[in-house]
Coordinates of N, CA and C in Angstrom, one line a residue:
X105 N 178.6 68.4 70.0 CA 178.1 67.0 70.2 C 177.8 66.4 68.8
X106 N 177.5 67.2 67.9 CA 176.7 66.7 66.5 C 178.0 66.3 65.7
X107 N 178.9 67.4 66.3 CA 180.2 66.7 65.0 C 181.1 65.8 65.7
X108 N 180.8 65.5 66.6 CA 181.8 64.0 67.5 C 181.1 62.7 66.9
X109 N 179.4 62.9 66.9 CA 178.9 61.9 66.3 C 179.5 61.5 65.1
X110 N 179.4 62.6 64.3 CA 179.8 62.6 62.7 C 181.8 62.0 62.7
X111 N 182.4 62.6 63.8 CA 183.7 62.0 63.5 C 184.0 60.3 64.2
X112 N 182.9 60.2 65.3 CA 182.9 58.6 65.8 C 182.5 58.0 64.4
X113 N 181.6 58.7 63.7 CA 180.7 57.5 62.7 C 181.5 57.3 61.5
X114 N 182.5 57.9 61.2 CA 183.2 58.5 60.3 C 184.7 57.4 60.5
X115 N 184.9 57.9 61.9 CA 186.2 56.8 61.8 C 185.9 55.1 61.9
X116 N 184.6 54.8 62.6 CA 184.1 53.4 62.0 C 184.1 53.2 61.0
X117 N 183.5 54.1 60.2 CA 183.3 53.3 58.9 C 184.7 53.3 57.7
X118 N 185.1 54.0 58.0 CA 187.0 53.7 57.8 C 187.6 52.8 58.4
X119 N 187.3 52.3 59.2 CA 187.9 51.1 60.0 C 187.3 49.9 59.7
X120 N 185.9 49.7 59.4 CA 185.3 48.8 58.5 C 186.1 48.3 57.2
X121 N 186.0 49.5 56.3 CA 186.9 49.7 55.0 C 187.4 49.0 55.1
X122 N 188.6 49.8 55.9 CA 190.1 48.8 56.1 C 190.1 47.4 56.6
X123 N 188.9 47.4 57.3 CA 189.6 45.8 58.0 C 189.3 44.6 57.0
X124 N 190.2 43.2 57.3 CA 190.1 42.7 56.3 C 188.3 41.6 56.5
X125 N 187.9 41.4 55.5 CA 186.9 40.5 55.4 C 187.2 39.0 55.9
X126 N 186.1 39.0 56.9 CA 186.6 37.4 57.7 C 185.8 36.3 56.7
X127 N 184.7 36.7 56.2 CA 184.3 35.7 55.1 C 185.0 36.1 53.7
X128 N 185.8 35.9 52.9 CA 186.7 36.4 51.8 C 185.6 35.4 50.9
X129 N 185.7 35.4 49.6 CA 185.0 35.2 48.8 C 185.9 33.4 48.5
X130 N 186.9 33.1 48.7 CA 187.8 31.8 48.6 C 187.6 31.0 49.9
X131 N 187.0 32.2 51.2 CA 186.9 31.2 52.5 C 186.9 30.1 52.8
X132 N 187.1 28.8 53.5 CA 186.4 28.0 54.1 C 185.2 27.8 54.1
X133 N 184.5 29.1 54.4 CA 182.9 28.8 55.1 C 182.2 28.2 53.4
X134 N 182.7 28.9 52.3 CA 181.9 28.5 51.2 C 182.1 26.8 51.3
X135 N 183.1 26.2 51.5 CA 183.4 24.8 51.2 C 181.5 24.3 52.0
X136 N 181.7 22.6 50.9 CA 180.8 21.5 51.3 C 180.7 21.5 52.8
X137 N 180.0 22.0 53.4 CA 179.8 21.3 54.7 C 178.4 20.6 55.1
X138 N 179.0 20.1 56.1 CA 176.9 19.3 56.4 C 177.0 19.1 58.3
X139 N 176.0 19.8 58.3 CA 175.7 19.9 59.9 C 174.6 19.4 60.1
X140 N 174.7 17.9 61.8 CA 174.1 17.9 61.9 C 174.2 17.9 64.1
X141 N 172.4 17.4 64.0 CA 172.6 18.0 65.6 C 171.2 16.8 66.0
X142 N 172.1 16.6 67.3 CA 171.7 15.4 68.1 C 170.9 16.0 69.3
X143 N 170.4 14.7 69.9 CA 170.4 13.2 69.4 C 169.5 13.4 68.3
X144 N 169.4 12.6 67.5 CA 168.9 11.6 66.4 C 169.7 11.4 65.4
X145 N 170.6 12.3 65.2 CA 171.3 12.4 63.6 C 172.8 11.7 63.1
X146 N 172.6 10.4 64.0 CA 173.7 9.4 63.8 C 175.2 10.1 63.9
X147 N 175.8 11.0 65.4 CA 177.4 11.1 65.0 C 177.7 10.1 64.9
X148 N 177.7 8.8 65.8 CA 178.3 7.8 65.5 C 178.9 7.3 64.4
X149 N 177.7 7.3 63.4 CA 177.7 6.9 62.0 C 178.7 8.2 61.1
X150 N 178.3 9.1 61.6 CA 179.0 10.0 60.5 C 180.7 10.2 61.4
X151 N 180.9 9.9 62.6 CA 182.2 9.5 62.8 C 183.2 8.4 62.1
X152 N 182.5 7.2 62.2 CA 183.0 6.0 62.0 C 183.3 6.1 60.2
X153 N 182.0 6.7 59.8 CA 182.0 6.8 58.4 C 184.0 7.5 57.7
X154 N 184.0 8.6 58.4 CA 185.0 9.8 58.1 C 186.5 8.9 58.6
X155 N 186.4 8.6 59.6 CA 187.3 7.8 60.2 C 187.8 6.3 59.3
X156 N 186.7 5.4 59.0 CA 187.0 4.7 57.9 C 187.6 4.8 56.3
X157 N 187.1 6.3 56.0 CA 187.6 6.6 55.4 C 188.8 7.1 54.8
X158 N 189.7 7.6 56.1 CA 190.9 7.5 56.5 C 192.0 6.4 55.6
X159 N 192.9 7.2 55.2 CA 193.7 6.5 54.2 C 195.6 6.7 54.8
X160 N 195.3 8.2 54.7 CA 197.0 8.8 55.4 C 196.9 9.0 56.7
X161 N 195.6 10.0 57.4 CA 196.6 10.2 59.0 C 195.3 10.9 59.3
X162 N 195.0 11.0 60.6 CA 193.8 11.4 61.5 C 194.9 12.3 62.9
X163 N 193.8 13.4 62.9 CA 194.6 14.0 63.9 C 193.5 14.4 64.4
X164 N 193.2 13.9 65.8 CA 192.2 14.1 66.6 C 192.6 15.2 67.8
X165 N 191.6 16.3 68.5 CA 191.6 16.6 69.7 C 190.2 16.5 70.3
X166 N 190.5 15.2 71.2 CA 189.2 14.8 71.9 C 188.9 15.4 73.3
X167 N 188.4 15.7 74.0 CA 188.3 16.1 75.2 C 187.7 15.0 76.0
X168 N 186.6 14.2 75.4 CA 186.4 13.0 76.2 C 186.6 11.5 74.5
X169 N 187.4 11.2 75.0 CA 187.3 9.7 74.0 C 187.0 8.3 74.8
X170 N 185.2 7.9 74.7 CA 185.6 7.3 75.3 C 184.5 6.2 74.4
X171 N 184.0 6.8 73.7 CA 182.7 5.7 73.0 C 183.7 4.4 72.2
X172 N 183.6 3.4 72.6 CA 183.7 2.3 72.0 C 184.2 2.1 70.6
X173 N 183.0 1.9 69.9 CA 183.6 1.7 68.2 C 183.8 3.2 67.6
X174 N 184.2 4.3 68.1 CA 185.0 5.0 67.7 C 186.4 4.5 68.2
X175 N 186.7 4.3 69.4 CA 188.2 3.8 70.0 C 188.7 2.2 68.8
X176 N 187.6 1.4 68.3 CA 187.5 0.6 67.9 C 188.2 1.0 66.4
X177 N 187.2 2.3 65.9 CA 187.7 2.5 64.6 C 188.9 2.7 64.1
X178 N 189.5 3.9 65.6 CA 191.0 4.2 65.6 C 191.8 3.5 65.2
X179 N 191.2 2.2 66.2 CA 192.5 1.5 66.0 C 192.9 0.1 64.9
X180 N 191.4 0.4 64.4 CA 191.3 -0.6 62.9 C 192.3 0.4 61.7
X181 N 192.0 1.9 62.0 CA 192.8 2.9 61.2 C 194.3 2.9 61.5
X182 N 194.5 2.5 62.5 CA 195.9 2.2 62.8 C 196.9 0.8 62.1
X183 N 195.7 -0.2 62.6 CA 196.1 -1.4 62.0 C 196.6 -1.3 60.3
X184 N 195.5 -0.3 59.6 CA 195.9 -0.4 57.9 C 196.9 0.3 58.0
X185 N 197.5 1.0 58.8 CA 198.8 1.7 58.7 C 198.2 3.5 58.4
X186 N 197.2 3.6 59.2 CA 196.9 5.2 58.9 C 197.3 6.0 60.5
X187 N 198.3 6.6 60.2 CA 199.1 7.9 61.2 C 198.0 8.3 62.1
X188 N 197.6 8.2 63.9 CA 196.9 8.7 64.1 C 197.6 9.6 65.7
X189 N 196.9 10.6 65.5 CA 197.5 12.0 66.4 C 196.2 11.9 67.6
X190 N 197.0 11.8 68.3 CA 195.5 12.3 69.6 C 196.1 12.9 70.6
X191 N 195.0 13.9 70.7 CA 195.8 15.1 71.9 C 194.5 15.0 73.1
X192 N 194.9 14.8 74.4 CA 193.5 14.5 74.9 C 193.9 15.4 76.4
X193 N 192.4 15.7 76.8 CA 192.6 16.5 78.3 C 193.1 15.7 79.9
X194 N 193.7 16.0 80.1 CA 194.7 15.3 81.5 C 193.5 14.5 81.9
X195 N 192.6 14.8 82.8 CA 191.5 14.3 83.8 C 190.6 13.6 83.4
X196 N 190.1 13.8 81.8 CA 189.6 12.9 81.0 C 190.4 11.6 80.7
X197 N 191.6 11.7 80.1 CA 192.3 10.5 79.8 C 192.0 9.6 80.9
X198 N 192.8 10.0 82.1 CA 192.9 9.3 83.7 C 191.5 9.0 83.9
X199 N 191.0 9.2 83.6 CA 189.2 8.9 84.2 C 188.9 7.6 83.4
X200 N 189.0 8.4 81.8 CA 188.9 7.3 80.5 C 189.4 5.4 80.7
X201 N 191.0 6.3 80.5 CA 192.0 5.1 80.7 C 191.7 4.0 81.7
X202 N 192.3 4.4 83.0 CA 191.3 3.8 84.2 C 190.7 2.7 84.5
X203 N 189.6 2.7 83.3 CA 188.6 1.9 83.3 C 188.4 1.5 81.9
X204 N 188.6 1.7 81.3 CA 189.5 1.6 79.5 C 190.0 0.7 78.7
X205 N 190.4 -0.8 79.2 CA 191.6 -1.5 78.0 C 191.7 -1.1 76.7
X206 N 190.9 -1.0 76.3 CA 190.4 -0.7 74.7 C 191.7 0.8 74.5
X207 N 190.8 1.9 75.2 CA 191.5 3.2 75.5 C 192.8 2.9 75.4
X208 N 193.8 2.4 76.5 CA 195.1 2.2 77.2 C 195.8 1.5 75.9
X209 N 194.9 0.3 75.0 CA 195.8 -0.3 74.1 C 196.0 1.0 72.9
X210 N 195.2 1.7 72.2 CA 194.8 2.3 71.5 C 196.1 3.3 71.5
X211 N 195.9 3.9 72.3 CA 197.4 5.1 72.7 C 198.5 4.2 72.8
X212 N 199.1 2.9 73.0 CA 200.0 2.5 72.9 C 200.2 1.6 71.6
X213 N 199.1 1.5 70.9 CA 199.4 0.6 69.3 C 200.5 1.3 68.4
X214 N 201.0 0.4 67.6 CA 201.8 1.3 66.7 C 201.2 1.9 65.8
X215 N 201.5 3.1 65.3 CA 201.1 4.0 64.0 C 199.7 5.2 65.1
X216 N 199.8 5.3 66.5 CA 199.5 6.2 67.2 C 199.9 6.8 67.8
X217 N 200.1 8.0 67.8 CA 200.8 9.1 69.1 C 199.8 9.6 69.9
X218 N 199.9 9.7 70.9 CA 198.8 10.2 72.3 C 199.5 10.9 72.9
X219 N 199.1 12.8 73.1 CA 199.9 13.4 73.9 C 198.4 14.2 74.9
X220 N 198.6 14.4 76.3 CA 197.7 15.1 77.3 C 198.7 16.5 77.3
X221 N 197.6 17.4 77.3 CA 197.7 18.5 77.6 C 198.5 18.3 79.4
X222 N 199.1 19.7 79.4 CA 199.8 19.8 80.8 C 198.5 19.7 81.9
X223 N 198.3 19.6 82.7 CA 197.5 19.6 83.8 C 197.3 21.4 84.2
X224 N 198.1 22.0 84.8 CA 198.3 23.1 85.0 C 197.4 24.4 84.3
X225 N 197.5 23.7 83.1 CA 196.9 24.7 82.1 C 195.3 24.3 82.1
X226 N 194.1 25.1 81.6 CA 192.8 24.8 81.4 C 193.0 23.8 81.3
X227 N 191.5 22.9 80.8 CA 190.8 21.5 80.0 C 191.4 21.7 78.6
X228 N 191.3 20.5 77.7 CA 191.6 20.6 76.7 C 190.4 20.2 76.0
X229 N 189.3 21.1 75.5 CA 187.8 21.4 75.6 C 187.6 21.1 74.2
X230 N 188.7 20.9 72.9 CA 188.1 20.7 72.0 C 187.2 19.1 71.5
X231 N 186.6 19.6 70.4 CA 185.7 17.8 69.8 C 186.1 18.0 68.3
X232 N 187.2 17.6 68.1 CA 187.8 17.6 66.5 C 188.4 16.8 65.8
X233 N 188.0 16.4 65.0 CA 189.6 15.5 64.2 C 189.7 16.0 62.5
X234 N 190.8 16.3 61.9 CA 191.1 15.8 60.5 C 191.4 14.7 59.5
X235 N 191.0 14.0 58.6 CA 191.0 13.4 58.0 C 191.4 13.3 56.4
X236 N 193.1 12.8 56.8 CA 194.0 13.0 55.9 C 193.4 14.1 54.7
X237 N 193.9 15.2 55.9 CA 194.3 16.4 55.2 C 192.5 17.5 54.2
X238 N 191.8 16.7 54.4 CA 190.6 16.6 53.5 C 189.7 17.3 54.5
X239 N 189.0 16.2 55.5 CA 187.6 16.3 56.4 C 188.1 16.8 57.4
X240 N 187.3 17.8 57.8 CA 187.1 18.2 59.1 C 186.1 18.1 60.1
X241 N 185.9 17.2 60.8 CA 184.8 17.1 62.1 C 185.2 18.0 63.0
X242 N 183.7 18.8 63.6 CA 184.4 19.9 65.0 C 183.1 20.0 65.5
X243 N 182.6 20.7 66.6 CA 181.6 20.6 67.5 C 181.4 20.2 68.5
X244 N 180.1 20.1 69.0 CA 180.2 20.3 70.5 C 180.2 18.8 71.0
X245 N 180.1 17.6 70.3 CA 179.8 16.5 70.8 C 181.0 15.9 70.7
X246 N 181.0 15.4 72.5 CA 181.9 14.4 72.5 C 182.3 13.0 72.1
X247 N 183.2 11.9 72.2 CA 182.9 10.8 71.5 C 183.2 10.7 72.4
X248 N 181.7 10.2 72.8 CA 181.4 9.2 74.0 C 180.1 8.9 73.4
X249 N 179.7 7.6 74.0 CA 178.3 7.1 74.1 C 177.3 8.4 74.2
X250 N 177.0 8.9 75.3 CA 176.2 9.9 75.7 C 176.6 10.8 74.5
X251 N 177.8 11.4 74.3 CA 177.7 12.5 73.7 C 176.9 12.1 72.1
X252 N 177.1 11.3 71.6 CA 177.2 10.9 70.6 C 175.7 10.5 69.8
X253 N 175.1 9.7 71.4 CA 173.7 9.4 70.7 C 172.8 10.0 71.7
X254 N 173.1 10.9 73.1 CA 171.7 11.2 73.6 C 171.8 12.8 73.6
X255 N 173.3 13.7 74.0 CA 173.2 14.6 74.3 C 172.7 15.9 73.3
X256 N 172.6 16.7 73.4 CA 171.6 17.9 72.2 C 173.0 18.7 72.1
X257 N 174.1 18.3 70.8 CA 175.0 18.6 70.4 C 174.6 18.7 69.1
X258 N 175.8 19.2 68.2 CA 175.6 19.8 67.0 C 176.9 19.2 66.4
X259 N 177.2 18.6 64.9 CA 178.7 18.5 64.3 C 179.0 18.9 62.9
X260 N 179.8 19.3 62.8 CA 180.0 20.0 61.5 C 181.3 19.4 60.5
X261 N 180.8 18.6 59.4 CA 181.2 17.9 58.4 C 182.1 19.0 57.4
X262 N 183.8 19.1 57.4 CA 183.6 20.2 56.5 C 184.5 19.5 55.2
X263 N 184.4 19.6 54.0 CA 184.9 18.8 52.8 C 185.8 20.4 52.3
X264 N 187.1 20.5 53.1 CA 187.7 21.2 52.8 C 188.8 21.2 53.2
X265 N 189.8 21.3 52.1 CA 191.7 21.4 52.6 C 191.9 22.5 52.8
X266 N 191.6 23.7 52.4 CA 191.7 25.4 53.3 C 191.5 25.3 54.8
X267 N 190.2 24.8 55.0 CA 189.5 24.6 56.7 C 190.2 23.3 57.4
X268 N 190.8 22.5 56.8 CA 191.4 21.5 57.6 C 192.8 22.0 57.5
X269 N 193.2 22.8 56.7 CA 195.1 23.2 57.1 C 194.8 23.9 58.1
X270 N 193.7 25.0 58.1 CA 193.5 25.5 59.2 C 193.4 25.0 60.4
X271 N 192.9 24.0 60.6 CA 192.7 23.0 61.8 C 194.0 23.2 62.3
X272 N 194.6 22.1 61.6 CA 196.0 21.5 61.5 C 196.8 22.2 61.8
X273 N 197.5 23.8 61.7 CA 197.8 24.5 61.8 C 197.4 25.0 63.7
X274 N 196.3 25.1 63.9 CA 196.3 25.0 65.7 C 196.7 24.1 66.0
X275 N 196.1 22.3 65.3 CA 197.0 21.2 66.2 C 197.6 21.3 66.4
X276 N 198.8 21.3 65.5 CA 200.0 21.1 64.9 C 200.7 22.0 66.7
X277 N 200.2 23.6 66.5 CA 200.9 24.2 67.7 C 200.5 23.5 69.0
X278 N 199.3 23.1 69.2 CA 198.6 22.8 70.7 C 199.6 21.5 70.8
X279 N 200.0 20.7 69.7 CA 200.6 19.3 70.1 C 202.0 19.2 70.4
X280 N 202.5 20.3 69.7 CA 203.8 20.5 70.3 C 204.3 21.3 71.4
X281 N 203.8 21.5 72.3 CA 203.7 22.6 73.6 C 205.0 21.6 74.1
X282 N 205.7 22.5 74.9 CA 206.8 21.4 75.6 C 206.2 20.6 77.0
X283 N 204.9 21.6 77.2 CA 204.7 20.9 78.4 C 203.7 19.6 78.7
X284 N 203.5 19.4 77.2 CA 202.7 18.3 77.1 C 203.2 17.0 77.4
X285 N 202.6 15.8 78.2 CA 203.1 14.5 78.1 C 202.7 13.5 77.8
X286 N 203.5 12.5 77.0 CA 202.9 11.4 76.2 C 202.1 10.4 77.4
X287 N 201.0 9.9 76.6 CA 200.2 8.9 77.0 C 200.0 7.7 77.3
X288 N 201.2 7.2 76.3 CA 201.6 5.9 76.5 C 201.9 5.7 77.6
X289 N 202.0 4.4 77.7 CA 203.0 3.9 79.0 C 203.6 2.5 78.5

């Protein structure tokens, strides 16, 4: 019994050893970040802010997009000629859209691509966007009204091109699925 202990405890801690370090000393996690958590802590503002600041290209995955002068921002980011990516959940869009003009023009302006996840598959649950190539917003709050200024969400500001290739690098796969369909109409 005493030496099974000794060989379980033995081959963990060799397995430890070997495995690789999820925090690496170059990580992401060290990059600038700033977290904050609602309600009170203006997402709105620190959306619009990051979004404004947008120069080359925004790649969003929204699960609900439906707050106003974020859809507003989009598409002022679009107008300067900044590349915008939106991947959105089937039942949300149709719920959104629906009732939407704002929404419905936004996905059909020029200098936007809008693709929904397949229906078949889960929700498409993420709250993210990159900002040309730089910022990364991610967390629990949606852009919507509620999510934005009442619900008890959290968002995380990250000032890093390591953590946003990273992003990008899941977009990049989630947006090209073949069974995705565009949003326009």
């Amino acid at each position: 019994m005493r030496w099974t202990f000794f060989l379980l405890t033995g081959a963990m801690l060799v397995a430890l050893a070997a495995a690789k370090p999820f925090l690496r000393q170059n990580s992401p996690v060290t990059a600038p970040v700033r977290i904050a958590y609602g309600p009170g802590h203006g997402f709105e503002a620190i959306d619009l802010d990051l979004i404004g600041r947008a120069k080359d290209r925004i790649d969003m995955a929204a699960y609900v997009l439906s707050d106003q002068r974020i859809i507003e921002a989009l598409s002022a980011a679009a107008e300067r000629g900044v590349k915008i990516r939106l991947y959105l959940d089937p039942e949300q869009f149709r719920r959104i859209a629906g009732a939407n003009v704002n929404m419905l023009a936004l996905v059909n302006q020029p200098n936007v691509s809008a693709r929904i996840k397949a229906e078949q598959n889960d929700m498409m649950h993420l709250k993210s966007f990159a900002v040309d190539g730089r910022w990364l917003r991610t967390g629990s709050a949606n852009f919507s009204w509620a999510g934005e200024r009442r619900q008890d969400n959290d968002i995380l500001v990250i000032d890093s091109p390591e953590a946003t290739r990273d992003f990008l690098r899941n977009f990049d796969m989630i947006w090209a699925r073949r069974d995705n369909s565009e949003a326009s109409q």
